[in-house]
Amino acid sequence: MTTSYLRRATKADLPAILTIINEAKAYLKEQGINQWQAGYPTNQDIEQQISYVLMVDGQIAGTAALWPDNDVNYDDIQEGSWRGNPDDKYMSIHRIAISSKFRGQRLSEKMMQGLFTISSLLGYDEVRVDTHPLNKGMQKVITNNGFEYRGIIDFIDENEVDNKRFAYQLYLK
């Protein structure tokens, strides 16, 4: 039997998180996806207390950031629109990655579900996420978890060369 749960990341988790992020960068590069290749993401998420880890049998199997309130990256959407009131509060999922040791076990879905639970407990009923247009694996994870494609955003990061992202939205209620 496998025990898994999500918890807030601590500074002690940083080496494991950075290993997972570096594995994800290499995996994206192998697929020809120009995402996270110029130094993104950073370790500030732990300090801001928005970093979570997926624990599987006592090991860190995945990581993600769960950003509260509105994200400036989602202010301007092209070739689509957001559902609901523009002033509604929402959570954003960023920097989701699973360790190469656990790849192929559908743990991204488990991590997403845990992030939905945390969002709901914090009083949010809307969640947004984005991914690179070539990242078919993450697009599948996103849509398999009930997100609806809403359009294209320009991700604000001077380190990224290709800033176009597919944007998705999910209502938990």
Coordinates of C-alpha atoms in Angstrom, one line a residue:
M1 CA 0.0 0.0 0.0
T2 CA 1.2 3.5 -0.9
T3 CA 0.8 6.4 1.4
S4 CA 0.7 9.8 -0.2
Y5 CA -0.3 13.3 0.8
L6 CA 0.6 17.0 0.2
R7 CA 2.3 19.3 2.7
R8 CA 3.8 22.7 2.7
A9 CA 7.4 22.7 1.7
T10 CA 10.2 23.7 4.1
K11 CA 13.7 25.0 3.6
A12 CA 15.0 21.5 4.3
D13 CA 13.1 20.3 1.2
L14 CA 14.9 22.7 -1.1
P15 CA 17.6 20.2 -2.3
A16 CA 15.0 17.6 -3.3
I17 CA 12.8 20.3 -4.9
L18 CA 15.7 21.7 -6.9
T19 CA 16.6 18.1 -8.1
I20 CA 13.0 17.6 -9.3
I21 CA 12.9 21.0 -11.0
N22 CA 16.3 20.3 -12.7
E23 CA 15.0 16.9 -13.9
A24 CA 11.9 18.6 -15.2
K25 CA 14.0 21.1 -17.1
A26 CA 16.0 18.4 -18.7
Y27 CA 12.9 16.4 -19.6
L28 CA 11.3 19.5 -21.2
K29 CA 14.5 20.2 -23.1
E30 CA 14.6 16.6 -24.4
Q31 CA 11.1 17.1 -25.8
G32 CA 12.2 20.4 -27.5
I33 CA 10.1 22.5 -25.2
N34 CA 11.7 25.9 -24.4
Q35 CA 10.2 26.2 -20.9
W36 CA 12.1 26.7 -17.7
Q37 CA 15.4 26.6 -19.6
A38 CA 16.8 30.1 -18.5
G39 CA 16.8 29.8 -14.7
Y40 CA 13.1 29.6 -14.0
P41 CA 11.7 28.6 -11.5
T42 CA 13.3 29.9 -8.3
N43 CA 13.3 28.9 -4.7
Q44 CA 11.4 32.0 -3.4
D45 CA 8.2 29.9 -3.2
I46 CA 9.3 28.3 0.1
E47 CA 9.9 31.7 1.6
Q48 CA 6.5 32.9 0.4
Q49 CA 4.9 29.7 1.8
I50 CA 3.3 28.8 -1.5
S51 CA 5.4 25.8 -2.2
Y52 CA 4.0 22.3 -1.7
V53 CA 5.4 18.8 -2.0
L54 CA 3.8 15.5 -2.7
M55 CA 5.0 12.9 -0.3
V56 CA 4.9 9.2 -1.4
D57 CA 6.0 6.7 1.2
G58 CA 8.1 9.3 3.0
Q59 CA 9.8 10.6 -0.2
I60 CA 9.3 13.9 -2.0
A61 CA 7.8 12.8 -5.3
G62 CA 6.6 16.1 -6.7
T63 CA 6.5 19.9 -6.2
A64 CA 4.2 22.7 -7.1
A65 CA 3.5 26.3 -6.2
L66 CA 0.0 27.4 -5.2
W67 CA -0.3 31.1 -5.7
P68 CA -3.1 32.9 -3.8
D69 CA -5.1 35.8 -5.2
N70 CA -4.8 37.2 -8.6
D71 CA -1.8 36.6 -10.8
V72 CA -0.7 39.4 -13.2
N73 CA 0.2 36.8 -15.8
Y74 CA -3.6 36.1 -16.2
D75 CA -4.7 39.8 -16.6
D76 CA -4.5 39.8 -20.4
I77 CA -5.8 36.8 -22.2
Q78 CA -5.8 36.5 -26.0
E79 CA -7.9 34.4 -28.3
G80 CA -10.3 33.7 -25.5
S81 CA -11.6 34.9 -22.2
W82 CA -12.0 33.9 -18.5
R83 CA -15.4 32.8 -17.2
G84 CA -16.9 34.7 -14.3
N85 CA -16.3 38.2 -12.9
P86 CA -12.8 39.7 -13.6
D87 CA -12.6 40.7 -9.9
D88 CA -13.1 37.1 -8.6
K89 CA -10.3 35.7 -6.5
Y90 CA -8.6 32.5 -7.6
M91 CA -5.6 30.3 -6.9
S92 CA -2.9 29.7 -9.6
I93 CA -0.9 26.5 -9.9
H94 CA 2.6 27.0 -11.1
R95 CA 5.9 25.0 -11.3
I96 CA 4.3 21.6 -11.0
A97 CA 6.9 18.8 -11.5
I98 CA 7.2 15.1 -10.6
S99 CA 10.5 13.4 -9.8
S100 CA 11.8 11.2 -12.6
K101 CA 11.8 8.4 -10.1
F102 CA 8.0 8.6 -9.9
R103 CA 7.3 9.5 -13.6
G104 CA 4.5 7.5 -15.2
Q105 CA 2.6 6.8 -12.0
R106 CA -0.1 9.4 -12.5
L107 CA 1.1 11.4 -9.5
S108 CA 0.5 14.8 -11.3
E109 CA -3.2 14.1 -11.0
K110 CA -2.9 13.2 -7.3
M111 CA -0.9 16.4 -6.8
M112 CA -3.5 18.5 -8.6
Q113 CA -6.3 17.0 -6.5
G114 CA -4.4 17.9 -3.3
L115 CA -3.9 21.4 -4.6
F116 CA -7.7 21.6 -5.3
T117 CA -8.4 20.6 -1.7
I118 CA -6.0 23.2 -0.3
S119 CA -7.6 25.8 -2.5
S120 CA -11.0 25.0 -1.3
L121 CA -9.9 24.9 2.4
L122 CA -8.5 28.4 1.9
G123 CA -11.8 29.6 0.6
Y124 CA -11.2 29.7 -3.2
D125 CA -13.5 28.0 -5.7
E126 CA -11.6 29.0 -8.9
V127 CA -8.2 27.7 -9.9
R128 CA -6.1 28.7 -13.0
V129 CA -3.1 27.1 -14.6
D130 CA -1.0 27.5 -17.7
T131 CA 1.5 25.5 -19.7
H132 CA 3.7 25.8 -22.8
P133 CA 1.8 25.1 -26.1
L134 CA 4.2 22.2 -26.9
N135 CA 3.9 20.6 -23.4
K136 CA 1.3 18.0 -24.4
G137 CA 1.9 15.9 -21.3
M138 CA 1.0 18.7 -19.0
Q139 CA -1.9 19.7 -21.2
K140 CA -3.3 16.2 -20.8
V141 CA -2.8 16.3 -17.0
I142 CA -4.6 19.7 -16.9
T143 CA -7.6 18.7 -19.0
N144 CA -7.9 15.2 -17.3
N145 CA -8.3 17.2 -14.0
G146 CA -11.3 19.1 -15.3
F147 CA -9.7 22.3 -16.4
E148 CA -11.2 24.2 -19.4
Y149 CA -9.0 25.8 -22.0
R150 CA -9.6 29.5 -22.0
G151 CA -7.0 31.1 -24.3
I152 CA -3.4 32.3 -24.5
I153 CA -1.4 34.4 -22.1
D154 CA 2.0 36.0 -22.3
F155 CA 3.9 34.8 -19.2
I156 CA 5.8 37.7 -17.6
D157 CA 9.4 36.4 -17.1
E158 CA 12.4 38.1 -18.6
N159 CA 14.3 34.8 -18.3
E160 CA 11.9 32.9 -20.6
V161 CA 12.5 33.2 -24.3
D162 CA 9.1 31.9 -25.4
N163 CA 6.4 33.4 -23.2
K164 CA 3.2 32.2 -24.9
R165 CA 1.2 29.8 -22.7
F166 CA -2.1 28.0 -23.0
A167 CA -4.3 29.1 -20.1
Y168 CA -6.9 27.0 -18.3
Q169 CA -9.6 27.6 -15.6
L170 CA -11.5 25.3 -13.2
Y171 CA -14.3 26.0 -10.9
L172 CA -14.4 23.7 -7.8
K173 CA -18.1 24.3 -7.1

